[in-house]
């Protein structure tokens, strides 16, 4: 019984961390794309890589926040942050604390963890798994 309780608590913790981290990540995309939340301007349309990073942050962060297509969305978000770290931050210094890359590194690892573990119980992915996919259910919805 203790093991079942800790599994359930772990799933709840995973969902809460997924929601909080993806919300903060999504705010970066909102700031970049719309020039709000302290951003001095909106990134120009299709500007490489800033606009594309903003799209990944906004759309990918939103999908992970909702827990919809969580694993692939989290993997894309993780890859985008790894790219940002190695292309922008790492050339400035060896360690994340030296090159201002701590947020990018943390986001990359958090999203990799979410991609590996899944969304947790409070996610649209979990809800969609519970919907019956039987032929008679499909016939009734037509």
N, CA, C and O atoms as CSV, one atom per row, in Angstrom:
chain,resi,resn,atom,element,x,y,z
A,1,UNK,N,N,0.818,-1.190,0.000
A,1,UNK,CA,C,0.000,0.000,0.000
A,1,UNK,C,C,0.862,1.254,0.000
A,1,UNK,O,O,0.509,2.232,-0.659
A,2,UNK,N,N,1.967,1.256,0.711
A,2,UNK,CA,C,2.860,2.403,0.736
A,2,UNK,C,C,3.449,2.662,-0.644
A,2,UNK,O,O,3.578,3.811,-1.066
A,3,UNK,N,N,3.806,1.586,-1.348
A,3,UNK,CA,C,4.366,1.726,-2.694
A,3,UNK,C,C,3.341,2.350,-3.642
A,3,UNK,O,O,3.693,3.208,-4.451
A,4,UNK,N,N,2.071,1.925,-3.549
A,4,UNK,CA,C,1.015,2.482,-4.391
A,4,UNK,C,C,0.821,3.969,-4.094
A,4,UNK,O,O,0.631,4.771,-5.009
A,5,UNK,N,N,0.869,4.329,-2.818
A,5,UNK,CA,C,0.713,5.732,-2.423
A,5,UNK,C,C,1.862,6.575,-2.974
A,5,UNK,O,O,1.623,7.677,-3.469
A,6,UNK,N,N,3.093,6.091,-2.902
A,6,UNK,CA,C,4.227,6.855,-3.406
A,6,UNK,C,C,4.202,6.948,-4.934
A,6,UNK,O,O,4.635,7.954,-5.496
A,7,UNK,N,N,3.694,5.897,-5.618
A,7,UNK,CA,C,3.542,5.973,-7.072
A,7,UNK,C,C,2.541,7.051,-7.460
A,7,UNK,O,O,2.770,7.822,-8.392
A,8,UNK,N,N,1.416,7.097,-6.726
A,8,UNK,CA,C,0.386,8.096,-7.023
A,8,UNK,C,C,0.920,9.504,-6.732
A,8,UNK,O,O,0.694,10.428,-7.513
A,9,UNK,N,N,1.624,9.664,-5.613
A,9,UNK,CA,C,2.201,10.956,-5.268
A,9,UNK,C,C,3.246,11.376,-6.303
A,9,UNK,O,O,3.332,12.552,-6.656
A,10,UNK,N,N,4.036,10.420,-6.788
A,10,UNK,CA,C,5.021,10.717,-7.830
A,10,UNK,C,C,4.356,11.177,-9.115
A,10,UNK,O,O,4.850,12.093,-9.772
A,11,UNK,N,N,3.243,10.556,-9.483
A,11,UNK,CA,C,2.507,10.967,-10.680
A,11,UNK,C,C,1.936,12.363,-10.546
A,11,UNK,O,O,1.966,13.151,-11.492
A,12,UNK,N,N,1.414,12.668,-9.365
A,12,UNK,CA,C,0.880,14.009,-9.119
A,12,UNK,C,C,2.008,15.036,-9.175
A,12,UNK,O,O,1.850,16.098,-9.779
A,13,UNK,N,N,3.140,14.730,-8.554
A,13,UNK,CA,C,4.294,15.641,-8.577
A,13,UNK,C,C,4.777,15.861,-10.011
A,13,UNK,O,O,5.113,16.984,-10.387
A,14,UNK,N,N,4.813,14.800,-10.807
A,14,UNK,CA,C,5.223,14.929,-12.206
A,14,UNK,C,C,4.277,15.858,-12.958
A,14,UNK,O,O,4.728,16.722,-13.709
A,15,UNK,N,N,2.985,15.692,-12.766
A,15,UNK,CA,C,2.016,16.560,-13.431
A,15,UNK,C,C,2.192,18.018,-13.017
A,15,UNK,O,O,2.157,18.911,-13.862
A,16,UNK,N,N,2.380,18.262,-11.721
A,16,UNK,CA,C,2.532,19.634,-11.234
A,16,UNK,C,C,3.808,20.265,-11.799
A,16,UNK,O,O,3.779,21.411,-12.249
A,17,UNK,N,N,4.917,19.537,-11.781
A,17,UNK,CA,C,6.165,20.062,-12.337
A,17,UNK,C,C,6.006,20.330,-13.832
A,17,UNK,O,O,6.462,21.361,-14.327
A,18,UNK,N,N,5.366,19.417,-14.549
A,18,UNK,CA,C,5.130,19.600,-15.990
A,18,UNK,C,C,4.343,20.873,-16.246
A,18,UNK,O,O,4.687,21.647,-17.140
A,19,UNK,N,N,3.302,21.095,-15.481
A,19,UNK,CA,C,2.445,22.276,-15.668
A,19,UNK,C,C,3.213,23.556,-15.364
A,19,UNK,O,O,3.159,24.504,-16.148
A,20,UNK,N,N,3.918,23.601,-14.255
A,20,UNK,CA,C,4.639,24.822,-13.850
A,20,UNK,C,C,5.772,25.136,-14.824
A,20,UNK,O,O,5.901,26.273,-15.277
A,21,UNK,N,N,6.590,24.142,-15.150
A,21,UNK,CA,C,7.736,24.368,-16.036
A,21,UNK,C,C,7.259,24.770,-17.432
A,21,UNK,O,O,7.808,25.701,-18.022
A,22,UNK,N,N,6.263,24.094,-17.961
A,22,UNK,CA,C,5.804,24.421,-19.316
A,22,UNK,C,C,5.118,25.784,-19.358
A,22,UNK,O,O,5.201,26.477,-20.372
A,23,UNK,N,N,4.441,26.184,-18.279
A,23,UNK,CA,C,3.836,27.520,-18.232
A,23,UNK,C,C,4.920,28.593,-18.301
A,23,UNK,O,O,4.806,29.547,-19.071
A,24,UNK,N,N,5.972,28.436,-17.494
A,24,UNK,CA,C,7.062,29.415,-17.521
A,24,UNK,C,C,7.742,29.433,-18.888
A,24,UNK,O,O,8.106,30.496,-19.391
A,25,UNK,N,N,7.912,28.256,-19.485
A,25,UNK,CA,C,8.516,28.147,-20.811
A,25,UNK,C,C,7.647,28.846,-21.855
A,25,UNK,O,O,8.148,29.570,-22.715
A,26,UNK,N,N,6.350,28.618,-21.766
A,26,UNK,CA,C,5.421,29.222,-22.716
A,26,UNK,C,C,5.454,30.752,-22.631
A,26,UNK,O,O,5.289,31.432,-23.644
A,27,UNK,N,N,5.667,31.293,-21.433
A,27,UNK,CA,C,5.752,32.748,-21.285
A,27,UNK,C,C,6.918,33.339,-22.075
A,27,UNK,O,O,6.825,34.464,-22.566
A,28,UNK,N,N,8.016,32.589,-22.201
A,28,UNK,CA,C,9.132,33.052,-23.030
A,28,UNK,C,C,8.677,33.207,-24.481
A,28,UNK,O,O,9.034,34.177,-25.150
A,29,UNK,N,N,7.896,32.254,-24.957
A,29,UNK,CA,C,7.377,32.337,-26.322
A,29,UNK,C,C,6.419,33.491,-26.500
A,29,UNK,O,O,6.474,34.183,-27.516
A,30,UNK,N,N,5.542,33.715,-25.539
A,30,UNK,CA,C,4.606,34.846,-25.596
A,30,UNK,C,C,5.384,36.159,-25.659
A,30,UNK,O,O,5.065,37.038,-26.459
A,31,UNK,N,N,6.396,36.284,-24.819
A,31,UNK,CA,C,7.201,37.505,-24.799
A,31,UNK,C,C,7.901,37.729,-26.139
A,31,UNK,O,O,7.906,38.841,-26.665
A,32,UNK,N,N,8.489,36.669,-26.683
A,32,UNK,CA,C,9.234,36.798,-27.939
A,32,UNK,C,C,8.311,37.096,-29.119
A,32,UNK,O,O,8.619,37.953,-29.947
A,33,UNK,N,N,7.200,36.403,-29.198
A,33,UNK,CA,C,6.323,36.537,-30.361
A,33,UNK,C,C,5.488,37.805,-30.352
A,33,UNK,O,O,5.198,38.366,-31.408
A,34,UNK,N,N,5.096,38.263,-29.157
A,34,UNK,CA,C,4.166,39.389,-29.071
A,34,UNK,C,C,4.759,40.644,-28.442
A,34,UNK,O,O,4.080,41.667,-28.346
A,35,UNK,N,N,6.023,40.577,-28.011
A,35,UNK,CA,C,6.670,41.753,-27.450
A,35,UNK,C,C,6.021,42.243,-26.166
A,35,UNK,O,O,5.917,43.450,-25.946
A,36,UNK,N,N,5.589,41.330,-25.324
A,36,UNK,CA,C,4.947,41.674,-24.053
A,36,UNK,C,C,5.744,41.073,-22.905
A,36,UNK,O,O,6.770,40.431,-23.128
A,37,UNK,N,N,5.279,41.276,-21.682
A,37,UNK,CA,C,5.880,40.692,-20.479
A,37,UNK,C,C,7.335,41.121,-20.295
A,37,UNK,O,O,8.177,40.339,-19.855
A,38,UNK,N,N,7.608,42.360,-20.635
A,38,UNK,CA,C,8.952,42.892,-20.444
A,38,UNK,C,C,9.856,42.786,-21.656
A,38,UNK,O,O,10.971,43.308,-21.635
A,39,UNK,N,N,9.409,42.127,-22.707
A,39,UNK,CA,C,10.221,42.057,-23.932
A,39,UNK,C,C,10.194,43.428,-24.615
A,39,UNK,O,O,9.129,44.037,-24.722
A,40,UNK,N,N,11.339,43.919,-25.076
A,40,UNK,CA,C,11.373,45.257,-25.677
A,40,UNK,C,C,10.650,45.335,-27.025
A,40,UNK,O,O,10.211,46.411,-27.429
A,41,UNK,N,N,10.525,44.209,-27.717
A,41,UNK,CA,C,9.869,44.181,-29.027
A,41,UNK,C,C,9.521,42.739,-29.370
A,41,UNK,O,O,10.035,41.800,-28.761
A,42,UNK,N,N,8.650,42.579,-30.345
A,42,UNK,CA,C,8.341,41.248,-30.851
A,42,UNK,C,C,9.411,40.859,-31.862
A,42,UNK,O,O,9.876,41.695,-32.637
A,43,UNK,N,N,9.795,39.603,-31.853
A,43,UNK,CA,C,10.786,39.101,-32.797
A,43,UNK,C,C,10.188,39.177,-34.208
A,43,UNK,O,O,9.026,38.816,-34.396
A,44,UNK,N,N,10.946,39.633,-35.190
A,44,UNK,CA,C,10.421,39.711,-36.558
A,44,UNK,C,C,9.967,38.340,-37.075
A,44,UNK,O,O,10.570,37.310,-36.773
A,45,UNK,N,N,8.909,38.360,-37.843
A,45,UNK,CA,C,8.312,37.146,-38.388
A,45,UNK,C,C,9.350,36.312,-39.147
A,45,UNK,O,O,10.061,36.831,-40.008
A,46,UNK,N,N,9.430,35.048,-38.829
A,46,UNK,CA,C,10.304,34.050,-39.458
A,46,UNK,C,C,11.798,34.278,-39.243
A,46,UNK,O,O,12.607,33.617,-39.895
A,47,UNK,N,N,12.192,35.187,-38.355
A,47,UNK,CA,C,13.619,35.446,-38.091
A,47,UNK,C,C,14.243,34.199,-37.458
A,47,UNK,O,O,13.740,33.668,-36.469
A,48,UNK,N,N,15.349,33.746,-38.052
A,48,UNK,CA,C,16.041,32.553,-37.542
A,48,UNK,C,C,17.078,32.970,-36.517
A,48,UNK,O,O,17.794,33.942,-36.758
A,49,UNK,N,N,17.196,32.302,-35.407
A,49,UNK,CA,C,16.345,31.248,-34.863
A,49,UNK,C,C,15.304,31.756,-33.872
A,49,UNK,O,O,14.506,30.977,-33.351
A,50,UNK,N,N,15.313,33.080,-33.608
A,50,UNK,CA,C,14.498,33.629,-32.521
A,50,UNK,C,C,13.002,33.396,-32.686
A,50,UNK,O,O,12.330,32.974,-31.746
A,51,UNK,N,N,12.479,33.670,-33.880
A,51,UNK,CA,C,11.031,33.504,-34.089
A,51,UNK,C,C,10.647,32.039,-33.963
A,51,UNK,O,O,9.622,31.713,-33.365
A,52,UNK,N,N,11.464,31.158,-34.521
A,52,UNK,CA,C,11.176,29.720,-34.461
A,52,UNK,C,C,11.261,29.212,-33.028
A,52,UNK,O,O,10.474,28.358,-32.620
A,53,UNK,N,N,12.217,29.735,-32.266
A,53,UNK,CA,C,12.308,29.373,-30.851
A,53,UNK,C,C,11.055,29.837,-30.114
A,53,UNK,O,O,10.529,29.112,-29.270
A,54,UNK,N,N,10.578,31.030,-30.426
A,54,UNK,CA,C,9.350,31.535,-29.815
A,54,UNK,C,C,8.145,30.659,-30.133
A,54,UNK,O,O,7.297,30.419,-29.274
A,55,UNK,N,N,8.077,30.183,-31.379
A,55,UNK,CA,C,6.982,29.281,-31.764
A,55,UNK,C,C,7.070,27.978,-30.978
A,55,UNK,O,O,6.062,27.483,-30.475
A,56,UNK,N,N,8.274,27.425,-30.872
A,56,UNK,CA,C,8.445,26.177,-30.108
A,56,UNK,C,C,8.093,26.407,-28.647
A,56,UNK,O,O,7.445,25.566,-28.024
A,57,UNK,N,N,8.513,27.535,-28.098
A,57,UNK,CA,C,8.210,27.828,-26.700
A,57,UNK,C,C,6.713,27.997,-26.489
A,57,UNK,O,O,6.164,27.491,-25.510
A,58,UNK,N,N,6.052,28.699,-27.390
A,58,UNK,CA,C,4.622,28.968,-27.234
A,58,UNK,C,C,3.774,27.729,-27.518
A,58,UNK,O,O,2.960,27.325,-26.687
A,59,UNK,N,N,3.964,27.135,-28.679
A,59,UNK,CA,C,3.141,25.978,-29.065
A,59,UNK,C,C,3.574,24.725,-28.307
A,59,UNK,O,O,2.740,24.030,-27.727
A,60,UNK,N,N,4.870,24.438,-28.310
A,60,UNK,CA,C,5.354,23.262,-27.599
A,60,UNK,C,C,5.089,23.354,-26.111
A,60,UNK,O,O,4.653,22.385,-25.489
A,61,UNK,N,N,5.355,24.529,-25.534
A,61,UNK,CA,C,5.072,24.732,-24.118
A,61,UNK,C,C,3.593,24.577,-23.815
A,61,UNK,O,O,3.222,24.014,-22.785
A,62,UNK,N,N,2.747,25.075,-24.710
A,62,UNK,CA,C,1.304,24.934,-24.528
A,62,UNK,C,C,0.847,23.491,-24.583
A,62,UNK,O,O,0.011,23.071,-23.782
A,63,UNK,N,N,1.393,22.724,-25.528
A,63,UNK,CA,C,1.039,21.298,-25.615
A,63,UNK,C,C,1.483,20.541,-24.369
A,63,UNK,O,O,0.734,19.723,-23.834
A,64,UNK,N,N,2.691,20.813,-23.910
A,64,UNK,CA,C,3.175,20.149,-22.700
A,64,UNK,C,C,2.349,20.595,-21.496
A,64,UNK,O,O,2.036,19.780,-20.628
A,65,UNK,N,N,1.996,21.860,-21.433
A,65,UNK,CA,C,1.161,22.369,-20.343
A,65,UNK,C,C,-0.165,21.621,-20.281
A,65,UNK,O,O,-0.609,21.225,-19.203
A,66,UNK,N,N,-0.793,21.428,-21.430
A,66,UNK,CA,C,-2.069,20.716,-21.483
A,66,UNK,C,C,-1.897,19.208,-21.317
A,66,UNK,O,O,-2.851,18.498,-20.997
A,67,UNK,N,N,-0.688,18.731,-21.534
A,67,UNK,CA,C,-0.460,17.296,-21.489
A,67,UNK,C,C,-0.982,16.619,-22.736
A,67,UNK,O,O,-1.484,15.497,-22.669
A,68,UNK,N,N,-0.872,17.282,-23.873
A,68,UNK,CA,C,-1.360,16.758,-25.147
A,68,UNK,C,C,-0.162,16.524,-26.071
A,68,UNK,O,O,0.618,17.443,-26.321
A,69,UNK,N,N,-0.018,15.311,-26.572
A,69,UNK,CA,C,1.169,14.925,-27.351
A,69,UNK,C,C,2.427,15.273,-26.547
A,69,UNK,O,O,3.400,15.806,-27.080
A,70,UNK,N,N,2.378,14.961,-25.278
A,70,UNK,CA,C,3.376,15.433,-24.326
A,70,UNK,C,C,4.784,14.972,-24.652
A,70,UNK,O,O,5.709,15.783,-24.692
A,71,UNK,N,N,4.958,13.675,-24.886
A,71,UNK,CA,C,6.322,13.175,-25.100
A,71,UNK,C,C,6.988,13.791,-26.329
A,71,UNK,O,O,8.110,14.284,-26.213
A,72,UNK,N,N,6.348,13.785,-27.501
A,72,UNK,CA,C,7.030,14.409,-28.647
A,72,UNK,C,C,7.195,15.919,-28.492
A,72,UNK,O,O,8.221,16.470,-28.892
A,73,UNK,N,N,6.207,16.588,-27.921
A,73,UNK,CA,C,6.327,18.042,-27.725
A,73,UNK,C,C,7.465,18.356,-26.753
A,73,UNK,O,O,8.240,19.285,-26.983
A,74,UNK,N,N,7.565,17.592,-25.680
A,74,UNK,CA,C,8.640,17.815,-24.703
A,74,UNK,C,C,10.005,17.527,-25.321
A,74,UNK,O,O,10.984,18.204,-25.005
A,75,UNK,N,N,10.075,16.544,-26.184
A,75,UNK,CA,C,11.339,16.232,-26.848
A,75,UNK,C,C,11.767,17.379,-27.768
A,75,UNK,O,O,12.946,17.729,-27.813
A,76,UNK,N,N,10.827,17.955,-28.491
A,76,UNK,CA,C,11.139,19.103,-29.351
A,76,UNK,C,C,11.576,20.293,-28.496
A,76,UNK,O,O,12.542,20.978,-28.834
A,77,UNK,N,N,10.872,20.541,-27.392
A,77,UNK,CA,C,11.250,21.645,-26.493
A,77,UNK,C,C,12.642,21.423,-25.913
A,77,UNK,O,O,13.438,22.359,-25.831
A,78,UNK,N,N,12.937,20.195,-25.514
A,78,UNK,CA,C,14.253,19.871,-24.974
A,78,UNK,C,C,15.336,20.108,-26.026
A,78,UNK,O,O,16.375,20.698,-25.730
A,79,UNK,N,N,15.094,19.655,-27.231
A,79,UNK,CA,C,16.060,19.846,-28.313
A,79,UNK,C,C,16.284,21.310,-28.633
A,79,UNK,O,O,17.414,21.725,-28.890
A,80,UNK,N,N,15.221,22.094,-28.619
A,80,UNK,CA,C,15.351,23.528,-28.891
A,80,UNK,C,C,16.214,24.200,-27.835
A,80,UNK,O,O,17.032,25.064,-28.152
A,81,UNK,N,N,16.033,23.805,-26.581
A,81,UNK,CA,C,16.828,24.405,-25.513
A,81,UNK,C,C,18.278,23.906,-25.530
A,81,UNK,O,O,19.194,24.653,-25.186
A,82,UNK,N,N,18.485,22.668,-25.923
A,82,UNK,CA,C,19.856,22.174,-26.074
A,82,UNK,C,C,20.548,22.937,-27.206
A,82,UNK,O,O,21.711,23.321,-27.078
A,83,UNK,N,N,19.832,23.157,-28.313
A,83,UNK,CA,C,20.372,23.939,-29.426
A,83,UNK,C,C,20.723,25.350,-28.954
A,83,UNK,O,O,21.797,25.868,-29.261
A,84,UNK,N,N,19.801,25.967,-28.203
A,84,UNK,CA,C,20.048,27.323,-27.698
A,84,UNK,C,C,21.277,27.343,-26.794
A,84,UNK,O,O,22.101,28.254,-26.869
A,85,UNK,N,N,21.388,26.340,-25.949
A,85,UNK,CA,C,22.525,26.308,-25.035
A,85,UNK,C,C,23.845,26.207,-25.806
A,85,UNK,O,O,24.769,26.986,-25.572
A,86,UNK,N,N,23.923,25.241,-26.725
A,86,UNK,CA,C,25.199,25.001,-27.404
A,86,UNK,C,C,25.511,26.022,-28.492
A,86,UNK,O,O,26.683,26.240,-28.798
A,87,UNK,N,N,24.507,26.648,-29.079
A,87,UNK,CA,C,24.799,27.618,-30.135
A,87,UNK,C,C,24.945,29.043,-29.606
A,87,UNK,O,O,25.698,29.833,-30.175
A,88,UNK,N,N,24.240,29.382,-28.531
A,88,UNK,CA,C,24.274,30.752,-28.023
A,88,UNK,C,C,25.114,30.857,-26.752
A,88,UNK,O,O,25.989,31.718,-26.661
A,89,UNK,N,N,24.863,30.001,-25.785
A,89,UNK,CA,C,25.465,30.165,-24.464
A,89,UNK,C,C,26.856,29.545,-24.331
A,89,UNK,O,O,27.778,30.199,-23.844
A,90,UNK,N,N,27.013,28.325,-24.747
A,90,UNK,CA,C,28.269,27.607,-24.524
A,90,UNK,C,C,29.485,28.309,-25.124
A,90,UNK,O,O,30.551,28.277,-24.509
A,91,UNK,N,N,29.377,28.948,-26.306
A,91,UNK,CA,C,30.555,29.671,-26.813
A,91,UNK,C,C,31.015,30.826,-25.919
A,91,UNK,O,O,32.153,31.280,-26.039
A,92,UNK,N,N,30.150,31.305,-25.031
A,92,UNK,CA,C,30.510,32.419,-24.140
A,92,UNK,C,C,31.311,31.980,-22.919
A,92,UNK,O,O,31.932,32.809,-22.253
A,93,UNK,N,N,31.300,30.696,-22.625
A,93,UNK,CA,C,32.019,30.193,-21.465
A,93,UNK,C,C,31.713,28.721,-21.266
A,93,UNK,O,O,30.717,28.217,-21.786
A,94,UNK,N,N,32.556,28.032,-20.522
A,94,UNK,CA,C,32.436,26.589,-20.364
A,94,UNK,C,C,31.206,26.169,-19.562
A,94,UNK,O,O,30.487,25.252,-19.961
A,95,UNK,N,N,30.965,26.828,-18.448
A,95,UNK,CA,C,29.913,26.394,-17.533
A,95,UNK,C,C,28.668,27.271,-17.653
A,95,UNK,O,O,28.779,28.457,-17.964
A,96,UNK,N,N,27.480,26.702,-17.409
A,96,UNK,CA,C,26.243,27.480,-17.516
A,96,UNK,C,C,26.236,28.739,-16.643
A,96,UNK,O,O,25.674,29.760,-17.040
A,97,UNK,N,N,26.840,28.677,-15.484
A,97,UNK,CA,C,26.880,29.852,-14.609
A,97,UNK,C,C,27.743,30.953,-15.217
A,97,UNK,O,O,27.523,32.132,-14.937
A,98,UNK,N,N,28.719,30.587,-16.042
A,98,UNK,CA,C,29.596,31.565,-16.681
A,98,UNK,C,C,28.993,32.150,-17.953
A,98,UNK,O,O,29.292,33.289,-18.312
A,99,UNK,N,N,28.146,31.383,-18.638
A,99,UNK,CA,C,27.663,31.804,-19.952
A,99,UNK,C,C,26.188,32.183,-19.981
A,99,UNK,O,O,25.603,32.304,-21.057
A,100,UNK,N,N,25.574,32.372,-18.799
A,100,UNK,CA,C,24.163,32.740,-18.673
A,100,UNK,C,C,23.229,31.700,-19.305
A,100,UNK,O,O,22.136,32.031,-19.763
A,101,UNK,N,N,23.675,30.446,-19.320
A,101,UNK,CA,C,22.893,29.389,-19.943
A,101,UNK,C,C,22.126,28.507,-18.976
A,101,UNK,O,O,21.595,27.472,-19.379
A,102,UNK,N,N,22.055,28.891,-17.714
A,102,UNK,CA,C,21.358,28.052,-16.732
A,102,UNK,C,C,19.908,27.809,-17.126
A,102,UNK,O,O,19.480,26.655,-17.105
A,103,UNK,N,N,19.112,28.839,-17.491
A,103,UNK,CA,C,17.721,28.547,-17.865
A,103,UNK,C,C,17.611,27.595,-19.057
A,103,UNK,O,O,16.791,26.677,-19.036
A,104,UNK,N,N,18.417,27.798,-20.081
A,104,UNK,CA,C,18.363,26.914,-21.248
A,104,UNK,C,C,18.724,25.488,-20.877
A,104,UNK,O,O,18.070,24.545,-21.324
A,105,UNK,N,N,19.759,25.321,-20.064
A,105,UNK,CA,C,20.168,23.979,-19.647
A,105,UNK,C,C,19.089,23.317,-18.797
A,105,UNK,O,O,18.775,22.144,-18.999
A,106,UNK,N,N,18.522,24.055,-17.852
A,106,UNK,CA,C,17.478,23.485,-17.006
A,106,UNK,C,C,16.243,23.099,-17.813
A,106,UNK,O,O,15.686,22.019,-17.615
A,107,UNK,N,N,15.813,23.973,-18.719
A,107,UNK,CA,C,14.661,23.638,-19.565
A,107,UNK,C,C,14.952,22.395,-20.399
A,107,UNK,O,O,14.095,21.521,-20.525
A,108,UNK,N,N,16.153,22.308,-20.970
A,108,UNK,CA,C,16.500,21.138,-21.782
A,108,UNK,C,C,16.379,19.860,-20.956
A,108,UNK,O,O,15.807,18.875,-21.424
A,109,UNK,N,N,16.907,19.866,-19.742
A,109,UNK,CA,C,16.859,18.658,-18.907
A,109,UNK,C,C,15.456,18.376,-18.382
A,109,UNK,O,O,15.043,17.218,-18.333
A,110,UNK,N,N,14.715,19.412,-17.989
A,110,UNK,CA,C,13.343,19.190,-17.524
A,110,UNK,C,C,12.481,18.590,-18.630
A,110,UNK,O,O,11.741,17.636,-18.393
A,111,UNK,N,N,12.575,19.143,-19.828
A,111,UNK,CA,C,11.752,18.623,-20.916
A,111,UNK,C,C,12.205,17.237,-21.350
A,111,UNK,O,O,11.377,16.432,-21.776
A,112,UNK,N,N,13.490,16.940,-21.253
A,112,UNK,CA,C,13.944,15.580,-21.541
A,112,UNK,C,C,13.362,14.601,-20.518
A,112,UNK,O,O,12.952,13.497,-20.877
A,113,UNK,N,N,13.326,15.000,-19.265
A,113,UNK,CA,C,12.724,14.174,-18.221
A,113,UNK,C,C,11.235,13.939,-18.486
A,113,UNK,O,O,10.747,12.817,-18.351
A,114,UNK,N,N,10.522,14.992,-18.860
A,114,UNK,CA,C,9.095,14.861,-19.172
A,114,UNK,C,C,8.898,13.970,-20.387
A,114,UNK,O,O,7.966,13.166,-20.413
A,115,UNK,N,N,9.761,14.096,-21.401
A,115,UNK,CA,C,9.664,13.235,-22.574
A,115,UNK,C,C,9.868,11.771,-22.200
A,115,UNK,O,O,9.228,10.889,-22.771
A,116,UNK,N,N,10.754,11.510,-21.246
A,116,UNK,CA,C,11.027,10.136,-20.826
A,116,UNK,C,C,9.930,9.579,-19.925
A,116,UNK,O,O,9.544,8.420,-20.074
A,117,UNK,N,N,9.422,10.383,-18.993
A,117,UNK,CA,C,8.465,9.891,-17.999
A,117,UNK,C,C,7.005,10.056,-18.413
A,117,UNK,O,O,6.135,9.366,-17.883
A,118,UNK,N,N,6.728,10.948,-19.340
A,118,UNK,CA,C,5.349,11.198,-19.740
A,118,UNK,C,C,4.756,12.354,-18.957
A,118,UNK,O,O,5.450,13.049,-18.215
A,119,UNK,N,N,3.455,12.543,-19.139
A,119,UNK,CA,C,2.778,13.723,-18.615
A,119,UNK,C,C,2.307,13.595,-17.183
A,119,UNK,O,O,2.065,14.607,-16.525
A,120,UNK,N,N,2.170,12.388,-16.687
A,120,UNK,CA,C,1.573,12.204,-15.371
A,120,UNK,C,C,0.063,12.073,-15.509
A,120,UNK,O,O,-0.467,12.130,-16.619
A,121,UNK,N,N,-0.633,11.899,-14.389
A,121,UNK,CA,C,-2.064,11.605,-14.447
A,121,UNK,C,C,-2.963,12.777,-14.830
A,121,UNK,O,O,-4.058,12.570,-15.352
A,122,UNK,N,N,-2.512,14.010,-14.574
A,122,UNK,CA,C,-3.354,15.167,-14.875
A,122,UNK,C,C,-2.961,15.748,-16.227
A,122,UNK,O,O,-2.276,16.769,-16.299
A,123,UNK,N,N,-3.398,15.090,-17.293
A,123,UNK,CA,C,-3.027,15.488,-18.648
A,123,UNK,C,C,-4.114,15.047,-19.611
A,123,UNK,O,O,-4.830,14.078,-19.360
A,124,UNK,N,N,-4.228,15.770,-20.716
A,124,UNK,CA,C,-5.188,15.366,-21.738
A,124,UNK,C,C,-4.820,14.016,-22.339
A,124,UNK,O,O,-5.701,13.245,-22.720
A,125,UNK,N,N,-3.518,13.724,-22.428
A,125,UNK,CA,C,-3.095,12.404,-22.925
A,125,UNK,C,C,-3.688,11.295,-22.068
A,125,UNK,O,O,-4.175,10.298,-22.600
A,126,UNK,N,N,-3.654,11.454,-20.740
A,126,UNK,CA,C,-4.211,10.443,-19.834
A,126,UNK,C,C,-5.716,10.347,-19.991
A,126,UNK,O,O,-6.275,9.251,-19.947
A,127,UNK,N,N,-6.378,11.479,-20.172
A,127,UNK,CA,C,-7.826,11.483,-20.370
A,127,UNK,C,C,-8.203,10.780,-21.666
A,127,UNK,O,O,-9.166,10.014,-21.700
A,128,UNK,N,N,-7.449,11.035,-22.734
A,128,UNK,CA,C,-7.742,10.406,-24.023
A,128,UNK,C,C,-7.510,8.901,-23.994
A,128,UNK,O,O,-8.180,8.155,-24.709
A,129,UNK,N,N,-6.569,8.453,-23.175
A,129,UNK,CA,C,-6.338,7.010,-23.040
A,129,UNK,C,C,-7.509,6.312,-22.373
A,129,UNK,O,O,-7.724,5.122,-22.602
A,130,UNK,N,N,-8.270,7.024,-21.553
A,130,UNK,CA,C,-9.405,6.434,-20.839
A,130,UNK,C,C,-10.662,6.345,-21.689
A,130,UNK,O,O,-11.576,5.593,-21.351
A,131,UNK,N,N,-10.731,7.107,-22.801
A,131,UNK,CA,C,-11.906,7.071,-23.668
A,131,UNK,C,C,-11.912,5.740,-24.409
A,131,UNK,O,O,-10.916,5.380,-25.036
A,132,UNK,N,N,-13.022,5.003,-24.346
A,132,UNK,CA,C,-13.055,3.701,-25.040
A,132,UNK,C,C,-12.988,3.866,-26.557
A,132,UNK,O,O,-13.619,4.750,-27.135
A,133,UNK,N,N,-12.214,3.000,-27.172
A,133,UNK,CA,C,-12.039,3.032,-28.633
A,133,UNK,C,C,-12.575,1.746,-29.248
A,133,UNK,O,O,-11.899,1.113,-30.059
A,134,UNK,N,N,-13.775,1.364,-28.867
A,134,UNK,CA,C,-14.374,0.143,-29.405
A,134,UNK,C,C,-15.170,0.478,-30.655
A,134,UNK,O,O,-15.591,1.622,-30.823
A,135,UNK,N,N,-15.387,-0.504,-31.548
A,135,UNK,CA,C,-16.152,-0.239,-32.769
A,135,UNK,C,C,-17.567,0.273,-32.488
A,135,UNK,O,O,-18.057,1.150,-33.199
A,136,UNK,N,N,-18.226,-0.265,-31.463
A,136,UNK,CA,C,-19.579,0.199,-31.186
A,136,UNK,C,C,-19.592,1.629,-30.661
A,136,UNK,O,O,-20.555,2.358,-30.898
A,137,UNK,N,N,-18.532,2.052,-29.943
A,137,UNK,CA,C,-18.419,3.427,-29.488
A,137,UNK,C,C,-18.248,4.355,-30.693
A,137,UNK,O,O,-18.841,5.433,-30.738
A,138,UNK,N,N,-17.449,3.940,-31.657
A,138,UNK,CA,C,-17.236,4.739,-32.867
A,138,UNK,C,C,-18.523,4.855,-33.679
A,138,UNK,O,O,-18.797,5.909,-34.253
A,139,UNK,N,N,-19.328,3.768,-33.734
A,139,UNK,CA,C,-20.577,3.788,-34.487
A,139,UNK,C,C,-21.588,4.738,-33.850
A,139,UNK,O,O,-22.361,5.386,-34.557
A,140,UNK,N,N,-21.587,4.825,-32.515
A,140,UNK,CA,C,-22.522,5.705,-31.813
A,140,UNK,C,C,-22.171,7.171,-32.020
A,140,UNK,O,O,-23.058,8.023,-31.987
A,141,UNK,N,N,-20.889,7.485,-32.233
A,141,UNK,CA,C,-20.498,8.892,-32.375
A,141,UNK,C,C,-20.719,9.410,-33.782
A,141,UNK,O,O,-20.575,10.611,-34.010
A,142,UNK,N,N,-21.063,8.559,-34.733
A,142,UNK,CA,C,-21.309,9.017,-36.113
A,142,UNK,C,C,-22.640,9.689,-36.263
A,142,UNK,O,O,-22.991,10.127,-37.359
